[in-house]
PDB file of C-alpha atoms in Angstrom:
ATOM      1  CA  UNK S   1     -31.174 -95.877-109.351  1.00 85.00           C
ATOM      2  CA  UNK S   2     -32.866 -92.386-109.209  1.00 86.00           C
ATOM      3  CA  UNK S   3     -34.647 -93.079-112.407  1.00 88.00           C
ATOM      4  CA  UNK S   4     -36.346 -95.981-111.541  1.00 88.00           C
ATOM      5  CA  UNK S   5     -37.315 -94.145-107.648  1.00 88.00           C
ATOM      6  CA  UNK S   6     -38.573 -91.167-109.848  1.00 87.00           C
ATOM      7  CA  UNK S   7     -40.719 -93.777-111.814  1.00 86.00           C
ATOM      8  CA  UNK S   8     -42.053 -95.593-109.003  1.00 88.00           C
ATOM      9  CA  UNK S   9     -43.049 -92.418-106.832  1.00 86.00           C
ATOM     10  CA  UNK S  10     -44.564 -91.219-110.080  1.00 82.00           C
ATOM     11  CA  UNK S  11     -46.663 -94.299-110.910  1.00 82.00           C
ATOM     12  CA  UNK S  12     -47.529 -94.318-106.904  1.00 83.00           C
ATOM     13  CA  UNK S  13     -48.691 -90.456-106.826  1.00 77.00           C
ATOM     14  CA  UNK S  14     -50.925 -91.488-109.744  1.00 71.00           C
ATOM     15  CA  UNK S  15     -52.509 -94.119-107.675  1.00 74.00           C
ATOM     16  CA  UNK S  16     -53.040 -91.679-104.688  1.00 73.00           C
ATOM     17  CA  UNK S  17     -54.614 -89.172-107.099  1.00 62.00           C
ATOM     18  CA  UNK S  18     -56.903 -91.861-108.458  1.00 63.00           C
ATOM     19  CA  UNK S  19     -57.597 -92.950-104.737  1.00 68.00           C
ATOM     20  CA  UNK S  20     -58.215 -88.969-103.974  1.00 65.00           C
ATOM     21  CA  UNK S  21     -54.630 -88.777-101.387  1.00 69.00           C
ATOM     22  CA  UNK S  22     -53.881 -85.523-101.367  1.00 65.00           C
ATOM     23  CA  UNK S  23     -51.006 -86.208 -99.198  1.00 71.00           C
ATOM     24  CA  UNK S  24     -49.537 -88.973-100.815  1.00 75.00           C
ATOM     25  CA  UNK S  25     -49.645 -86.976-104.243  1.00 72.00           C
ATOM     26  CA  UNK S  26     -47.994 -84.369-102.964  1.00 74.00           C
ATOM     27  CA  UNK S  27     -45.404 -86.508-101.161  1.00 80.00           C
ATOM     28  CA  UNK S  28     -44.863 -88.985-104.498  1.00 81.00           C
ATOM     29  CA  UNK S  29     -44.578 -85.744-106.245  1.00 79.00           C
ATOM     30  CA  UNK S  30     -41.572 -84.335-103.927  1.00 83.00           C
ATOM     31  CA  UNK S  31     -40.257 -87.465-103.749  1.00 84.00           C
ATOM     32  CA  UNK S  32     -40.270 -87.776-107.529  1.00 84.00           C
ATOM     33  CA  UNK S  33     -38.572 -84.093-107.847  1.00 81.00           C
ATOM     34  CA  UNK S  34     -35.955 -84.908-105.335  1.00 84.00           C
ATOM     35  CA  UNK S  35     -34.876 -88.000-107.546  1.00 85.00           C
ATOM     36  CA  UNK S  36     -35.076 -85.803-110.797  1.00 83.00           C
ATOM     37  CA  UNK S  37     -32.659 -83.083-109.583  1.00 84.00           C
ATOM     38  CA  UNK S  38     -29.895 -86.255-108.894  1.00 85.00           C
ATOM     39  CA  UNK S  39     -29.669 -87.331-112.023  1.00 85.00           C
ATOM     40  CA  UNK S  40     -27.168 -85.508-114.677  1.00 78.00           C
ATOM     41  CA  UNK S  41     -28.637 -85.801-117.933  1.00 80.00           C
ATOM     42  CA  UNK S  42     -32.022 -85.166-118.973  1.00 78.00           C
ATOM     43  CA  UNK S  43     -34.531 -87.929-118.616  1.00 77.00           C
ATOM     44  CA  UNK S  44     -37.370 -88.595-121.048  1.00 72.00           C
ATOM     45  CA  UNK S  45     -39.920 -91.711-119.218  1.00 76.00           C
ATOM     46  CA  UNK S  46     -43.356 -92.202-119.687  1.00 71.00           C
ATOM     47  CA  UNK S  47     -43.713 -92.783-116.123  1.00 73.00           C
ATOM     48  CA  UNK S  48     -42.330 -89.542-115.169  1.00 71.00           C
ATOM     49  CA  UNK S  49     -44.253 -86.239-114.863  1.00 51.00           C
ATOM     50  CA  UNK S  50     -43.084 -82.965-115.238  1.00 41.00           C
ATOM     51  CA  UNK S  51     -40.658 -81.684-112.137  1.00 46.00           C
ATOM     52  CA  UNK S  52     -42.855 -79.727-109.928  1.00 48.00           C
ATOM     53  CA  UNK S  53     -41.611 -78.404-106.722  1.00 57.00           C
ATOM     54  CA  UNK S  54     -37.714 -79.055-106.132  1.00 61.00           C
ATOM     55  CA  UNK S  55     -37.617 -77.384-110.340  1.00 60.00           C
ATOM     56  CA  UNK S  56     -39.066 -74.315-107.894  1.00 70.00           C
ATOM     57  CA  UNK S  57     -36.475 -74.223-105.684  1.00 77.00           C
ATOM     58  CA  UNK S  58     -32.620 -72.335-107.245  1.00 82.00           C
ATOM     59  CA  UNK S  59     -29.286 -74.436-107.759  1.00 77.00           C
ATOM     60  CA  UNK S  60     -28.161 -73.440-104.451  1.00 88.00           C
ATOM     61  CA  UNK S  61     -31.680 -74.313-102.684  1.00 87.00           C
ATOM     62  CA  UNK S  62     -31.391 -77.869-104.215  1.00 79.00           C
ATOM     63  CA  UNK S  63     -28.196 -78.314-103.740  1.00 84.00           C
ATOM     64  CA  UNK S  64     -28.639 -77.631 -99.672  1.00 89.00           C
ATOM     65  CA  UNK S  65     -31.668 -79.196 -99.336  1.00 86.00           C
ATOM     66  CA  UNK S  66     -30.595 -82.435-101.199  1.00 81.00           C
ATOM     67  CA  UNK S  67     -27.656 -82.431 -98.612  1.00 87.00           C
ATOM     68  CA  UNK S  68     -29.881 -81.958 -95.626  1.00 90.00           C
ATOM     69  CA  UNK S  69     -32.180 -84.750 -96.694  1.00 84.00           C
ATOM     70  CA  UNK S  70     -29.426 -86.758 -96.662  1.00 83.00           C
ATOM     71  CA  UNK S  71     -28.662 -85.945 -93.120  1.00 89.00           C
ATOM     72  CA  UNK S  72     -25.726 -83.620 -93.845  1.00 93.00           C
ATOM     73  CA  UNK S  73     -25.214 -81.133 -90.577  1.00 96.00           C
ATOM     74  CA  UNK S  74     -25.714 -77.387 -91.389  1.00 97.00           C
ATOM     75  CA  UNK S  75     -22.230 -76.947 -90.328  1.00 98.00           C
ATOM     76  CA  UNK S  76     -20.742 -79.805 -92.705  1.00 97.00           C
ATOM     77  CA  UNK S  77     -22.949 -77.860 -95.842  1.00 95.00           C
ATOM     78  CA  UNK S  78     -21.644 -74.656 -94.784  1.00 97.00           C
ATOM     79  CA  UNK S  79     -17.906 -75.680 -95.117  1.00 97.00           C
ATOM     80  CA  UNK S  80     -18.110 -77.481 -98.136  1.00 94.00           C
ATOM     81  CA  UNK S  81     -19.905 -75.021-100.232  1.00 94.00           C
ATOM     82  CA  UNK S  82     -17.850 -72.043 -98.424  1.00 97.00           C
ATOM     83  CA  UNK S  83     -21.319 -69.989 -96.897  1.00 97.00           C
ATOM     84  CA  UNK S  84     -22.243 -69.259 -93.103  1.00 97.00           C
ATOM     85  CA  UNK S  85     -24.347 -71.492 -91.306  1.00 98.00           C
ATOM     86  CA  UNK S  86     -26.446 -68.559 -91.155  1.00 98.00           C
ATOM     87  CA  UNK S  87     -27.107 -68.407 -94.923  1.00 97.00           C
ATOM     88  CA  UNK S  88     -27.318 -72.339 -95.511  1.00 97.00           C
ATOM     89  CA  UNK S  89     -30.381 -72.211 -92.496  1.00 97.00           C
ATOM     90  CA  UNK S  90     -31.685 -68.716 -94.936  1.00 97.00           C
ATOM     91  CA  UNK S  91     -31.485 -71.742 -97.623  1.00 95.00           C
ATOM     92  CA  UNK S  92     -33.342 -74.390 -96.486  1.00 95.00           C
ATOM     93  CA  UNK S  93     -36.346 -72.036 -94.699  1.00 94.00           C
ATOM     94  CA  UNK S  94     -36.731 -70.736 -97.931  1.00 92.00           C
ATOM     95  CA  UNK S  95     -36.653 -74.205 -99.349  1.00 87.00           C
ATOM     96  CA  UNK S  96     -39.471 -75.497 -97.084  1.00 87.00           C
ATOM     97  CA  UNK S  97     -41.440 -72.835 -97.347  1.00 85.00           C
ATOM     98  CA  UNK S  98     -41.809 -73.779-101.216  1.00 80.00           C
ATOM     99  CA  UNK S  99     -41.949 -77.319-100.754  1.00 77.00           C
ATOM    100  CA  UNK S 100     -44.467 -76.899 -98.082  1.00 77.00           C
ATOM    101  CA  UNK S 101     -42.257 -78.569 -95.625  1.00 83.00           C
ATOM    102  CA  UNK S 102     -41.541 -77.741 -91.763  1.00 87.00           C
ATOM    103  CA  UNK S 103     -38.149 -78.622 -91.481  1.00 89.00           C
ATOM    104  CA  UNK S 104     -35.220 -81.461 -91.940  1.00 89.00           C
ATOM    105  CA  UNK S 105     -37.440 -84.292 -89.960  1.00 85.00           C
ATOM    106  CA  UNK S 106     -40.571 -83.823 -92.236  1.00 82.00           C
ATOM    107  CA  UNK S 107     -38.155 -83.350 -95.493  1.00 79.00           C
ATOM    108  CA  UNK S 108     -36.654 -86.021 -94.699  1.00 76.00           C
ATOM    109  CA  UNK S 109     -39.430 -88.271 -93.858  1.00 63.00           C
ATOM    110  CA  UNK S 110     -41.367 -86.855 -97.074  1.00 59.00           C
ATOM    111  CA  UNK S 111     -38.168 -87.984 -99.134  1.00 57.00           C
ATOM    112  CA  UNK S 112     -37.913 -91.336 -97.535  1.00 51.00           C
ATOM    113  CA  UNK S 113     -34.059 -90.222 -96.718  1.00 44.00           C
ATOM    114  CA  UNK S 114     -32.697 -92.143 -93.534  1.00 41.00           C
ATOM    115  CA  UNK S 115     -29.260 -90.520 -91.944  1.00 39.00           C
ATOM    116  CA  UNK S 116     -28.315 -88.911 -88.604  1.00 40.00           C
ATOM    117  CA  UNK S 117     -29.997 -86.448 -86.617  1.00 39.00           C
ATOM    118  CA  UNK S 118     -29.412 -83.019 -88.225  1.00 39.00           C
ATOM    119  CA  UNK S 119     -29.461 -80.977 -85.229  1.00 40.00           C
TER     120      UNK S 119
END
């Protein structure tokens, strides 16, 4: 179902930017992003705008911040994709710094992804 989330986070940042929401556009559009970079074949929908921010962020960036969001523990990433904790944490703060985030909680919470505490 990550097409039809991309769609409706799309058609929902449009209605922020025609309400002037900064906030919720840039939200719908991270939100939108997130759902893009989950889905394996390219995707061609009128409802969907180009990728913006997560198409910023490397394969490796995406694939750690994905897991985060989904409440993945830096220790659990760092096993499974064979790196240091250190280097999954260098990850993600260079993640949120271009997707204008502050860390797993507000990621998270801008993505709409539920799961345990990260910590």
């Amino acid at each position: 179902m990550p097409l039809h989330a991309a769609e409706a986070a799309s058609l929902a940042g449009s209605r922020w930017l025609a309400g002037d929401e900064p906030d919720g556009v840039s939200r719908a559009r991270l939100v939108v992003d997130v759902h893009l970079a989950r889905i394996a074949e390219p995707v061609n929908s009128p409802a969907l705008r180009p990728c913006t921010a997560v198409s910023r962020l490397t394969a490796r960036e995406q694939q750690i911040v994905l897991a985060a969001a989904d409440g993945e523990r830096t220790r659990s990433i760092a096993q499974r994709l064979h790196l240091s904790e250190r280097t999954v944490e260098n990850h993600l703060n260079r993640a949120y710094r271009k997707l204008g985030v502050a860390g797993r909680t507000e990621l998270r919470g801008a993505l709409s992804v539920g799961g345990p505490n990260p910590n």
